[in-house]
mmCIF file of C-alpha atoms and ligand atoms in Angstrom:
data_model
loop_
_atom_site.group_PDB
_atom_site.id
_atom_site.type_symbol
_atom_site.label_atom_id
_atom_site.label_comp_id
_atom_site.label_asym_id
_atom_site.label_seq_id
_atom_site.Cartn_x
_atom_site.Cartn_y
_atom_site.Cartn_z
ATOM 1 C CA UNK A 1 7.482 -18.402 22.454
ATOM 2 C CA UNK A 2 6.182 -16.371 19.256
ATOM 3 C CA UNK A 3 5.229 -18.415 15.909
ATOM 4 C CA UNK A 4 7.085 -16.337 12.956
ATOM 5 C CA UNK A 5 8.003 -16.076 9.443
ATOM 6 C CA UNK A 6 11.089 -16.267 9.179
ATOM 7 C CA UNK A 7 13.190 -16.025 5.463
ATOM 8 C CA UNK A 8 17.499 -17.218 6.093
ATOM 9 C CA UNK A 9 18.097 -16.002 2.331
ATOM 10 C CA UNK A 10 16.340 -14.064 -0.658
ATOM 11 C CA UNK A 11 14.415 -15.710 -2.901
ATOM 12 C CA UNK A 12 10.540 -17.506 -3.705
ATOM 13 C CA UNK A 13 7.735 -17.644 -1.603
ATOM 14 C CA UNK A 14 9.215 -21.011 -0.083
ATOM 15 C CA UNK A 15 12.046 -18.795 1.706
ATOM 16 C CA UNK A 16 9.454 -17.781 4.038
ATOM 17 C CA UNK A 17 9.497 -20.693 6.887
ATOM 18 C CA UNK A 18 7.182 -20.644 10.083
ATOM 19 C CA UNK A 19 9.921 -20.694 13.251
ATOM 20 C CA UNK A 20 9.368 -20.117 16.905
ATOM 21 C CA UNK A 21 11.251 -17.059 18.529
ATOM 22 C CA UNK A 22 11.420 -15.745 21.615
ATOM 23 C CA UNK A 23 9.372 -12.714 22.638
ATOM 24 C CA UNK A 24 10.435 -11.919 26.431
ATOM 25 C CA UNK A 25 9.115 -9.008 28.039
ATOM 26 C CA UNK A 26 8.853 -5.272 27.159
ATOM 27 C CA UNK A 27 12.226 -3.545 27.679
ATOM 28 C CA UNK A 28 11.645 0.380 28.405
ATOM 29 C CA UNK A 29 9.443 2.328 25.924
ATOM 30 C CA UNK A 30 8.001 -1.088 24.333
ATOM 31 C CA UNK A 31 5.002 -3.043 24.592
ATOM 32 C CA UNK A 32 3.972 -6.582 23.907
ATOM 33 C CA UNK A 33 1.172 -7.161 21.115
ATOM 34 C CA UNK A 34 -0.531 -10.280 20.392
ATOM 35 C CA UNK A 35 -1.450 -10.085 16.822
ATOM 36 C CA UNK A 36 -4.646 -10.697 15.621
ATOM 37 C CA UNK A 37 -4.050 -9.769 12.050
ATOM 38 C CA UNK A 38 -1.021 -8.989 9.815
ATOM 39 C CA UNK A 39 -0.775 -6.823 6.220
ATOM 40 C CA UNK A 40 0.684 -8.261 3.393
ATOM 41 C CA UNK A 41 2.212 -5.682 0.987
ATOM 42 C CA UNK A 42 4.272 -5.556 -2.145
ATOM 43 C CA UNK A 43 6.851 -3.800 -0.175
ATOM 44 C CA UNK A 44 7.025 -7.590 1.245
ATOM 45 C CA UNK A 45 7.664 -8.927 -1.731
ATOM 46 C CA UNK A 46 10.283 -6.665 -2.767
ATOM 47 C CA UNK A 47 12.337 -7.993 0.550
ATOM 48 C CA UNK A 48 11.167 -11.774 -0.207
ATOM 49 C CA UNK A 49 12.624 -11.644 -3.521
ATOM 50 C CA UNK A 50 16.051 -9.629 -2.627
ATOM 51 C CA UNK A 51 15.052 -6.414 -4.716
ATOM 52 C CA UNK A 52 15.010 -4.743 -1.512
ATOM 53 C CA UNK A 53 18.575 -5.699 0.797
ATOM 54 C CA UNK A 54 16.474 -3.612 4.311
ATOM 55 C CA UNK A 55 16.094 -6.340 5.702
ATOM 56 C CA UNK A 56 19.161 -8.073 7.811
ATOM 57 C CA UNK A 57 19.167 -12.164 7.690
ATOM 58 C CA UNK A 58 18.060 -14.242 9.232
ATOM 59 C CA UNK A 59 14.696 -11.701 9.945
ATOM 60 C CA UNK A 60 11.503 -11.510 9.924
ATOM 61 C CA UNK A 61 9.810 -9.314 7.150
ATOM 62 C CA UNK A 62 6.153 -7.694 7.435
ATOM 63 C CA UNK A 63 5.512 -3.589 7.948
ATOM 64 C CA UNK A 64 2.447 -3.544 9.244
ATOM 65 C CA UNK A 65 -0.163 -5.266 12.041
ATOM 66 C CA UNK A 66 -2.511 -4.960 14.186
ATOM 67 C CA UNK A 67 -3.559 -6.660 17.792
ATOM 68 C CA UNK A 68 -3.667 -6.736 21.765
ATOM 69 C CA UNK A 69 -1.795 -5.082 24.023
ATOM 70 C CA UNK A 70 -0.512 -7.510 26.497
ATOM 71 C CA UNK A 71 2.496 -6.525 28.467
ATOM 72 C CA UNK A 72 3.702 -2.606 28.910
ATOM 73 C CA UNK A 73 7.375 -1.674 29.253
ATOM 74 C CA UNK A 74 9.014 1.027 32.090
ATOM 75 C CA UNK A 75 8.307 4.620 30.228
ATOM 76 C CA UNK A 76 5.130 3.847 28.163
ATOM 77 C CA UNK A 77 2.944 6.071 28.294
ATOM 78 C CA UNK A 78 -0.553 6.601 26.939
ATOM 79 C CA UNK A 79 -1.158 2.734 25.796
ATOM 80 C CA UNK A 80 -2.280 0.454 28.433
ATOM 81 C CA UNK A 81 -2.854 -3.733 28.474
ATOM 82 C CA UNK A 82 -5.781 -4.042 26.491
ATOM 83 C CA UNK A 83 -6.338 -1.636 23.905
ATOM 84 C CA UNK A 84 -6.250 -2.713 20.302
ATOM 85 C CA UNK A 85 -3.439 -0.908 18.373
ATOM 86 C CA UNK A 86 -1.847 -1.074 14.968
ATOM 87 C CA UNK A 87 0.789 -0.008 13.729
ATOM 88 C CA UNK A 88 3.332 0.331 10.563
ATOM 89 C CA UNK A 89 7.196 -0.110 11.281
ATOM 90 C CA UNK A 90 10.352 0.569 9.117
ATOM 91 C CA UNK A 91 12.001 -2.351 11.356
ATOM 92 C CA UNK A 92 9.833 -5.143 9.876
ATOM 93 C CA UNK A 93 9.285 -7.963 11.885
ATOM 94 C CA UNK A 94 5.655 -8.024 11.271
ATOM 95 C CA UNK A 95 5.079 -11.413 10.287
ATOM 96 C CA UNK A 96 4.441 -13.139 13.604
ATOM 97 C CA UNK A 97 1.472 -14.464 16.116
ATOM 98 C CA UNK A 98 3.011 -11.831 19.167
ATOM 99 C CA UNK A 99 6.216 -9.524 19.341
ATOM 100 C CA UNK A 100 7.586 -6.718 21.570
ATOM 101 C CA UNK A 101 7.820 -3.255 19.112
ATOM 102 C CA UNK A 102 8.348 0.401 20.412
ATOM 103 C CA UNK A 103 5.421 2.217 21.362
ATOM 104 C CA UNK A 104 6.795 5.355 19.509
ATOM 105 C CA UNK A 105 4.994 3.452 16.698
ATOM 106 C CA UNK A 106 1.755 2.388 17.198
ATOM 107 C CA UNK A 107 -1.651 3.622 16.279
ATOM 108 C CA UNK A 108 -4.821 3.220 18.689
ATOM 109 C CA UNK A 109 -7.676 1.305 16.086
ATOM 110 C CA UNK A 110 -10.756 3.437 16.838
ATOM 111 C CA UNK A 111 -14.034 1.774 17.225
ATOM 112 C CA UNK A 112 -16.052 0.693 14.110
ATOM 113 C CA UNK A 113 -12.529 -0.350 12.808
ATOM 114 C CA UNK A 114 -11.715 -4.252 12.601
ATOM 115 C CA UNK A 115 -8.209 -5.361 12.959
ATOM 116 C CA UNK A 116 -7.937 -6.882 9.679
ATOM 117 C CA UNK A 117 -9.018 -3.433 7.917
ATOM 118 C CA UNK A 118 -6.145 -1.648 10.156
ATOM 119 C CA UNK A 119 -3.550 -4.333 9.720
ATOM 120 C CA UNK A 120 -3.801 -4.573 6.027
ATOM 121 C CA UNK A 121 -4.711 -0.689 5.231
ATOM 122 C CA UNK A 122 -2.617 0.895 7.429
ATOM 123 C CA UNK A 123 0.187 1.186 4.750
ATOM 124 C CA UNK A 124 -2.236 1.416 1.873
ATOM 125 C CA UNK A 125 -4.597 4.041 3.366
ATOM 126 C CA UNK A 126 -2.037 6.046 4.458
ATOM 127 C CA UNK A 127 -0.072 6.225 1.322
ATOM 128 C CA UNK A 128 -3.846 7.154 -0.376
ATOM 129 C CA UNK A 129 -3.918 10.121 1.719
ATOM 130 C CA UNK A 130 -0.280 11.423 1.273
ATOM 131 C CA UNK A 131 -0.505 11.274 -2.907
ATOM 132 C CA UNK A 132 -3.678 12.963 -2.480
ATOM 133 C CA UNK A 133 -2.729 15.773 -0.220
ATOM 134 C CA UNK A 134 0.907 16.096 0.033
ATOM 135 C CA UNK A 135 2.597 14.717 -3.170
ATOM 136 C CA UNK A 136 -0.090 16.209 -5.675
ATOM 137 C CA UNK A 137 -2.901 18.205 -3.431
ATOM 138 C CA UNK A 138 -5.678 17.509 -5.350
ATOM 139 C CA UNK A 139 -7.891 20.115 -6.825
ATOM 140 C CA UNK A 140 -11.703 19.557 -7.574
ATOM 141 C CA UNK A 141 -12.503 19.637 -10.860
ATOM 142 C CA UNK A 142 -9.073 17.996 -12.246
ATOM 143 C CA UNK A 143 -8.354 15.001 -14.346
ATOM 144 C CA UNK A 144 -6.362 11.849 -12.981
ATOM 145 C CA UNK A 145 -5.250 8.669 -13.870
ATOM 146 C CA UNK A 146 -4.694 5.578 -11.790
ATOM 147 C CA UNK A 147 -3.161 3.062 -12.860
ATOM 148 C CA UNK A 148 -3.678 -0.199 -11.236
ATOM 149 C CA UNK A 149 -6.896 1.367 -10.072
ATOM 150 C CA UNK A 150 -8.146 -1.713 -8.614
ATOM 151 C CA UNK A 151 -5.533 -2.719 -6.426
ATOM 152 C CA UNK A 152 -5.428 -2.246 -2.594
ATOM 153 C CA UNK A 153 -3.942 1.582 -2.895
ATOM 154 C CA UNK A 154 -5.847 2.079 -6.388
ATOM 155 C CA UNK A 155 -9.432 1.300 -5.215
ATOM 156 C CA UNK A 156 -9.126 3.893 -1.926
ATOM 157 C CA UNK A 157 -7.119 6.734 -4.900
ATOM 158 C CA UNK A 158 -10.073 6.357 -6.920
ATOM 159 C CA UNK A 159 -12.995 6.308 -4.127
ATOM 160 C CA UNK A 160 -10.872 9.088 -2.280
ATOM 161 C CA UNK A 161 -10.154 11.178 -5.202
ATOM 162 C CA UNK A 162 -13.540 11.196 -6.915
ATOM 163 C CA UNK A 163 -15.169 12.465 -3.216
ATOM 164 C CA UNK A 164 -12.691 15.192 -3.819
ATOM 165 C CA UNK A 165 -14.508 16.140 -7.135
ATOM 166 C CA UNK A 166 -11.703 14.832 -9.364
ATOM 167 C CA UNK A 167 -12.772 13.216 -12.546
ATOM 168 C CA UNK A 168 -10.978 9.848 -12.648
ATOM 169 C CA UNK A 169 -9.199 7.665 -15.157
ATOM 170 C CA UNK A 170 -8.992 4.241 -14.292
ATOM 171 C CA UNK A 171 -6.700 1.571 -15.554
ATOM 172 C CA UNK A 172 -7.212 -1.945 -14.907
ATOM 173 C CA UNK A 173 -6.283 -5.790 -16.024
ATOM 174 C CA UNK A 174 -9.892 -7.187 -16.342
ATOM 175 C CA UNK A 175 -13.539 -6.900 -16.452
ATOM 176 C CA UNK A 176 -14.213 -8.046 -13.038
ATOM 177 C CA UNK A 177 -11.731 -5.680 -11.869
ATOM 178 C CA UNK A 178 -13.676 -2.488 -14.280
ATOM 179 C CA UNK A 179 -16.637 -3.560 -12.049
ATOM 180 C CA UNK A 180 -14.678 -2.849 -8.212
ATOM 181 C CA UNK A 181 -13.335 0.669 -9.527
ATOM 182 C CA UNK A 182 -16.532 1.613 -11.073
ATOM 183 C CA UNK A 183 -18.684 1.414 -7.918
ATOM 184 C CA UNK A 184 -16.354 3.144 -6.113
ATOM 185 C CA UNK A 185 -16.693 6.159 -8.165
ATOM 186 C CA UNK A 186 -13.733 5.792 -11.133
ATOM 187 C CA UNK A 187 -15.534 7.762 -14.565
ATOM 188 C CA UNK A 188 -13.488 6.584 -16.789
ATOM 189 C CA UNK A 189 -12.079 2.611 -17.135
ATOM 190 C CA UNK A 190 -9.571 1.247 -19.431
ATOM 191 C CA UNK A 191 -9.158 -2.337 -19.593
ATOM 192 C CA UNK A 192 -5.369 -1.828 -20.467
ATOM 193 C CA UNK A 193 -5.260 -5.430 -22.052
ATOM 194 C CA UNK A 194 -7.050 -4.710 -24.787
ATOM 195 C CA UNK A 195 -7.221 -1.072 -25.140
ATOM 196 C CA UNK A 196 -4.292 1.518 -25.714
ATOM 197 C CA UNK A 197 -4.119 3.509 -21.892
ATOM 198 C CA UNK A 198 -2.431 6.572 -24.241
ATOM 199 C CA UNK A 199 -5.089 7.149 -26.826
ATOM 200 C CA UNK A 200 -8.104 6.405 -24.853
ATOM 201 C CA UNK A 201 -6.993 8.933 -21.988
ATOM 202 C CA UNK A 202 -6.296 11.492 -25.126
ATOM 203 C CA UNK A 203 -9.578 10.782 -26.118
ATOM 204 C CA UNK A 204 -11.478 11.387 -23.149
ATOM 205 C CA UNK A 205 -9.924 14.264 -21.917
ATOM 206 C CA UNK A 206 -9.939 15.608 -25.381
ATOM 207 C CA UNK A 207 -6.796 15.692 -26.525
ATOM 208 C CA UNK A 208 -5.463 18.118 -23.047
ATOM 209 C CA UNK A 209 -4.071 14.744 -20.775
ATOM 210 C CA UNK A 210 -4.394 14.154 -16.971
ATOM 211 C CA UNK A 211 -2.943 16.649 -14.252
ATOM 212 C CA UNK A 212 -1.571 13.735 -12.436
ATOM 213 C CA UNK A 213 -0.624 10.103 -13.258
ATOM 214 C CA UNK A 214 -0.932 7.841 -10.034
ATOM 215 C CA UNK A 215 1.231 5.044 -11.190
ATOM 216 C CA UNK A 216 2.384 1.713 -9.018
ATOM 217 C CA UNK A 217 3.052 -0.708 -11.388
ATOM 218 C CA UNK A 218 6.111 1.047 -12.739
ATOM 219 C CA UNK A 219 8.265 -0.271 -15.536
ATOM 220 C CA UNK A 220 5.679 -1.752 -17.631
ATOM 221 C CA UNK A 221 3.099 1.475 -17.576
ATOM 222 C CA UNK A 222 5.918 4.444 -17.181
ATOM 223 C CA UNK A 223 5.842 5.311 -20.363
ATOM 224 C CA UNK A 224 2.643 5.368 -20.864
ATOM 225 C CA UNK A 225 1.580 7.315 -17.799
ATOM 226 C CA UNK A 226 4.480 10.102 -18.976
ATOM 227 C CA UNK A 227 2.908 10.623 -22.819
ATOM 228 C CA UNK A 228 -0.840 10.686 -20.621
ATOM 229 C CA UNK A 229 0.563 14.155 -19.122
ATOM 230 C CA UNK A 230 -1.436 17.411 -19.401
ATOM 231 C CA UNK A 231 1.541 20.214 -20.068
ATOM 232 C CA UNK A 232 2.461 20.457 -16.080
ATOM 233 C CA UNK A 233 0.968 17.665 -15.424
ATOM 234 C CA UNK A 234 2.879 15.439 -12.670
ATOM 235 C CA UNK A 235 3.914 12.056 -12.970
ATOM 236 C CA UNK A 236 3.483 10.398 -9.874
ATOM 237 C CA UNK A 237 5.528 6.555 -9.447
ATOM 238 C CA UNK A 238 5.085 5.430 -6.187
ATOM 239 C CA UNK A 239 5.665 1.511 -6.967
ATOM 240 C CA UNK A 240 6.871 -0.961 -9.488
ATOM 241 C CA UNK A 241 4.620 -4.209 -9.336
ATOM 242 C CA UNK A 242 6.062 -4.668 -12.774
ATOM 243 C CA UNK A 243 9.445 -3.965 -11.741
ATOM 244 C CA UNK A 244 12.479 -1.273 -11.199
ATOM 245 C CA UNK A 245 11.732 1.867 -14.071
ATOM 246 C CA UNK A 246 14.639 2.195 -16.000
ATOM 247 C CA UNK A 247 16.598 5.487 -15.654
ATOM 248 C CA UNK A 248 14.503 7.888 -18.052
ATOM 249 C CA UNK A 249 16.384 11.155 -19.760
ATOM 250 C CA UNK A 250 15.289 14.045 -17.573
ATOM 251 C CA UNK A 251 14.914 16.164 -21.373
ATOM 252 C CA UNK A 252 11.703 14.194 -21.996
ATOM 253 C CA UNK A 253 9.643 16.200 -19.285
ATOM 254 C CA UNK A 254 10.368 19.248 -21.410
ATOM 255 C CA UNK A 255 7.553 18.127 -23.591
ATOM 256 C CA UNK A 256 5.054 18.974 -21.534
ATOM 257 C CA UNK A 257 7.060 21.084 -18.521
ATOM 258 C CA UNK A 258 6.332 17.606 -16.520
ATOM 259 C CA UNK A 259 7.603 16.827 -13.603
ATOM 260 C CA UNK A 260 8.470 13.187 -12.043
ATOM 261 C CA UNK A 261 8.410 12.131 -8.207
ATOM 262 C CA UNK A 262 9.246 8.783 -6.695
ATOM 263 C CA UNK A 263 7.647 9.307 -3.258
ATOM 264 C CA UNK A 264 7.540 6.953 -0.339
ATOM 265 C CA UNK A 265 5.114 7.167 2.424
ATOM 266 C CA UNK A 266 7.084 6.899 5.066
ATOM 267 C CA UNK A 267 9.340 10.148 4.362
ATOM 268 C CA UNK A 268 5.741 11.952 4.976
ATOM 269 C CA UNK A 269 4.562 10.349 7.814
ATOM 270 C CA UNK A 270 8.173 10.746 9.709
ATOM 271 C CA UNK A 271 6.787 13.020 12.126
ATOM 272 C CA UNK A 272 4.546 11.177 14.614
ATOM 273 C CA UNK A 273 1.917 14.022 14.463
ATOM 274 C CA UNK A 274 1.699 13.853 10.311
ATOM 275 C CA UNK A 275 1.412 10.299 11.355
ATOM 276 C CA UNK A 276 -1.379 10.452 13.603
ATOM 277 C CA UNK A 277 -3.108 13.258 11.537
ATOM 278 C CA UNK A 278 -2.991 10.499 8.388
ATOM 279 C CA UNK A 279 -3.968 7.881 10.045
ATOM 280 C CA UNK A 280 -6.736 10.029 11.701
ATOM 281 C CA UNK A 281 -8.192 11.093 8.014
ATOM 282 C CA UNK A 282 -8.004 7.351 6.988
ATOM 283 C CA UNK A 283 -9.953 5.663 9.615
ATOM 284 C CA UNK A 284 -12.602 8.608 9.268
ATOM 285 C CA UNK A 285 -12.984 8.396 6.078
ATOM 286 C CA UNK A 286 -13.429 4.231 6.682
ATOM 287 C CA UNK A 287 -16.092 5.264 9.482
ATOM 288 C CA UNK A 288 -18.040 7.864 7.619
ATOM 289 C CA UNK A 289 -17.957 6.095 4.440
ATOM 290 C CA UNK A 290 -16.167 8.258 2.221
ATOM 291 C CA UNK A 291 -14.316 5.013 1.392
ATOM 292 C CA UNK A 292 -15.636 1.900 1.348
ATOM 293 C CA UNK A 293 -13.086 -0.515 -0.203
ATOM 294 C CA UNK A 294 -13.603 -4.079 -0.752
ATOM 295 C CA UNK A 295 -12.760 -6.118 2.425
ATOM 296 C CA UNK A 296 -9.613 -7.460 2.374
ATOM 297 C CA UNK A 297 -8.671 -11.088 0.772
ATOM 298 C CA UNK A 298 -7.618 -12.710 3.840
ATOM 299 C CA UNK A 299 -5.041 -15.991 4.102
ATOM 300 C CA UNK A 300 -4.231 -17.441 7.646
ATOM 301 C CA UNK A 301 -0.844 -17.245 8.724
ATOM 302 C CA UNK A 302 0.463 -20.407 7.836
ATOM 303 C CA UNK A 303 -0.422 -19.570 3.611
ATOM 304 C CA UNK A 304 1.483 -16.538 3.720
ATOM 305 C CA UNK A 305 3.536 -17.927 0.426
ATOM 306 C CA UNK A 306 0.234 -18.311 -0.948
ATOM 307 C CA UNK A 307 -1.142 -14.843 -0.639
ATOM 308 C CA UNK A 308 2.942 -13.385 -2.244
ATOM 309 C CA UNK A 309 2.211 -15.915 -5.173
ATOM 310 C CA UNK A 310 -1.761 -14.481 -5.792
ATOM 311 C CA UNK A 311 -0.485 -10.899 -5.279
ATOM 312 C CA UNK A 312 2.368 -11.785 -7.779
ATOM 313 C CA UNK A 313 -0.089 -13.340 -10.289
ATOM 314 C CA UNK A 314 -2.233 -10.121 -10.017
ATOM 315 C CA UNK A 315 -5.516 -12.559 -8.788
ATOM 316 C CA UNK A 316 -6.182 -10.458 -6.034
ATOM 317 C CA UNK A 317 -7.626 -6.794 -5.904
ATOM 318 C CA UNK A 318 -7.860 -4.475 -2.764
ATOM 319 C CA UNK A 319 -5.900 -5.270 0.477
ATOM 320 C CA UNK A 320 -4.539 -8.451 1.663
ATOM 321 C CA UNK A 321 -4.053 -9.634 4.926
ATOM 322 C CA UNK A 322 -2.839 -12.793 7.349
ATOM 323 C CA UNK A 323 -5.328 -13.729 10.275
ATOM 324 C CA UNK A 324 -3.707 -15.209 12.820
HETATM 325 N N1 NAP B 1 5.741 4.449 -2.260
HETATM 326 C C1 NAP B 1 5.075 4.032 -1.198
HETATM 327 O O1 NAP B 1 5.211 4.576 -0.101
HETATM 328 C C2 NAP B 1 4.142 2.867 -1.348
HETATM 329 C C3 NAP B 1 3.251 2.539 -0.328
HETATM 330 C C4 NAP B 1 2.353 1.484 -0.533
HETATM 331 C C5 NAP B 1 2.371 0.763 -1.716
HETATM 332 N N2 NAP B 1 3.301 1.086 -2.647
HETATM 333 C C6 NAP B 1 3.366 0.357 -3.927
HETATM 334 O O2 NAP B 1 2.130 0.486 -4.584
HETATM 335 C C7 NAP B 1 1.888 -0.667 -5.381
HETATM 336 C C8 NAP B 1 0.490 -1.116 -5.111
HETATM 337 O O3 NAP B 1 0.401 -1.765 -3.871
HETATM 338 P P1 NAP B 1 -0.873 -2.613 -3.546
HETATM 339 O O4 NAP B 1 -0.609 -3.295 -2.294
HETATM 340 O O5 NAP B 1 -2.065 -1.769 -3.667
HETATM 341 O O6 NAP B 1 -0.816 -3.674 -4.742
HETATM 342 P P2 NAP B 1 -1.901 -3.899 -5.880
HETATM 343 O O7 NAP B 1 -1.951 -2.686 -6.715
HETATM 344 O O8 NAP B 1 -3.127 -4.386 -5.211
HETATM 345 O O9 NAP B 1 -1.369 -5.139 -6.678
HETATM 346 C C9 NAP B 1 -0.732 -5.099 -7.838
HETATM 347 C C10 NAP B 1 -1.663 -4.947 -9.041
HETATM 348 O O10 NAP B 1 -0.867 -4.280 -9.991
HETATM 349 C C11 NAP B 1 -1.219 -4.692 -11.282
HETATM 350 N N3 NAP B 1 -0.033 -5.127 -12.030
HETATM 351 C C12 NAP B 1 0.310 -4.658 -13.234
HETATM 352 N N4 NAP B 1 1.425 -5.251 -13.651
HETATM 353 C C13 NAP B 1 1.801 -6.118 -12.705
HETATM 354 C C14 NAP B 1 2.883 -7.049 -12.603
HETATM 355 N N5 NAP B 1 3.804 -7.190 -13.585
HETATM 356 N N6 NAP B 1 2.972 -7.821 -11.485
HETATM 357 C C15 NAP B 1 2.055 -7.702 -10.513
HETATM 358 N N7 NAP B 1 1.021 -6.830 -10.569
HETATM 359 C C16 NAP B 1 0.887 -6.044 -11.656
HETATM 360 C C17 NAP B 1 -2.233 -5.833 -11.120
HETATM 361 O O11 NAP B 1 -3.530 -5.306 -11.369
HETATM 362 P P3 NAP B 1 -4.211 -5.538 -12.799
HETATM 363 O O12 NAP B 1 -4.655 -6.962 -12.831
HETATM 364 O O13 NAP B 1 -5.344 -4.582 -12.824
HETATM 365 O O14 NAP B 1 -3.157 -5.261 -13.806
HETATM 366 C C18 NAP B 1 -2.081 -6.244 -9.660
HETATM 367 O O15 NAP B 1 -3.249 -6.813 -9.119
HETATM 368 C C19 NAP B 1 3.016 -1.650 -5.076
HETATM 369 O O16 NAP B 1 3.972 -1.568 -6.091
HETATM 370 C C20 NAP B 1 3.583 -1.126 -3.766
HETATM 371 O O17 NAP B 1 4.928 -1.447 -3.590
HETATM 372 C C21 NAP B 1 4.162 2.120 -2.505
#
């Protein structure tokens, strides 16, 4: 028997109850992972909460973890009892001490790379990458803005995008916060509480605007990530931490000749070699340096309502994780 988290309807982070479930053994093509370490994401939140129906109920959310190998199904090939692997899955089912998943899905962790970095930056790293180099490839020598620049996918944009040669706008909710994204290489900070994100990124890039908005939080910064818009600059909204954006008439990008994408990671990575390939670039970029986020905030298992509330109540920065 498995230890899980199991939600039976939508709704706070009380919904999400620790249950045993049965793992059994591998059927063909699967393996059996005992997980060391789980990631928490907002993508999590959105299925807690009901914004998101993916999930079917009773079930067990979570995307992404990382463990053990213990038990190989008829078929498998390449992964053997043993080896740590992580991996991200559109089938959830994440939040749980051991579980059986396909092996179509799962990443080896390369040495030098804990299993709490890999569980809880699978997602976030990955997603880093693909705005970078698929959604808008970057260009040294460009202006960007990211807003929530030091949450979990905002502090690797900024580190990743300033070793590109990109100058980089920052936007965050506090001092401490100014401090994370400044040592990892953001230029330019706004502390969006008490400053106006519109008129201080007119001001520093003299009046031209950013080539590219990198904005997560959605609803509440939209707006304000639109107006910060070089003419063809791209608006990028790849989350809504602040909630759903309202629908926007399509005539206001003729401003600037803007454009608008909602991308999701997943439609990138589809292909298990684009998947591979990204999750390749990430951990290298871990290993060598390039990034060097702040560790994850880590909860055990049992707190996981805990770490939704804190992630809700924007008191953490960088990635979270569960240890198990
Ligand atoms: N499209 C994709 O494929 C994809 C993949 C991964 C993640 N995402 C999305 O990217 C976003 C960032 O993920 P993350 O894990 O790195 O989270 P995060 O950015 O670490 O956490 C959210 C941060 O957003 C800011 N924020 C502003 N308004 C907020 C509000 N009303 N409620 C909560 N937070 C608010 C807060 O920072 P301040 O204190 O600085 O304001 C908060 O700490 C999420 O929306 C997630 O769903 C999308």
């Amino acid at each position: 028997m498995a230890k899980a988290l199991v939600m039976h309807e939508a709704g706070g982070p009380e919904v999400l109850r620790v249950e045993e479930v049965d793992v059994g053994d591998p059927g063909p093509g699967e393996v059996r992972i005992k997980q060391t370490a789980i990631g928490v994401n907002f993508h999590d939140i959105y299925v807690r909460s009901g914004l998101y129906k993916t999930l079917p109920l009773p079930g067990i959310p979570g995307l992404e973890a990382a463990g053990e190998i213990t038990a190989v199904g008829e078929g498998v090939e390449g992964f053997a009892v043993g080896e740590r692997v992580v991996y991200v899955s559109g089938n959830y089912g994440a939040y749980a001490d051991e579980r059986r998943i396909s092996a179509d899905t799962l990443v080896k962790i390369p040495d030098g790379v804990d299993e709490i970095s890999a569980a809880s930056m699978m997602v976030r790293g990955s997603t880093a990458h693909v705005l970078l180099h698929q959604v808008f490839p970057l260009q040294a020598g460009q202006t960007i803005l990211v807003q929530s620049a030091a949450g979990g996918v905002g502090q690797l944009l900024v580190q990743w995008a300033h070793h590109m040669g990109a100058t980089v706008i920052g936007t965050v909710g506090s001092e401490e916060k100014a401090e994370l994204v400044r040592a990892r290489g953001c230029d330019h900070v706004i502390l969006y509480r008490e400053e106006d994100i519109v008129e201080r990124v007119r001001a520093i890039t003299q009046g031209e605007g950013v080539a590219v908005a990198y904005d997560s939080v959605g609803k509440d910064t939209f707006y304000a990530s639109l107006d910060c818009l070089a003419p063809l600059g791209h608006l990028v909204n790849f989350g809504q931490s602040s909630g759903p954006v309202e629908p926007m008439p399509v005539s206001l990008l003729a401003r600037g000749s803007n454009t608008v994408v909602r991308p999701m990671r997943g439609h990138y990575t589809r292909d298990p070699k684009e998947r591979d390939a990204t999750a390749a670039a990430f951990f290298e970029a871990l290993k060598s340096g390039v990034l060097t986020p702040e560790p994850p905030r880590v909860y055990p298992f049992e707190q996981i309502g805990q770490a939704h509330q804190d992630m809700e109540d924007r008191l953490t920065s960088g990635a979270v994780a569960l240890k198990v």
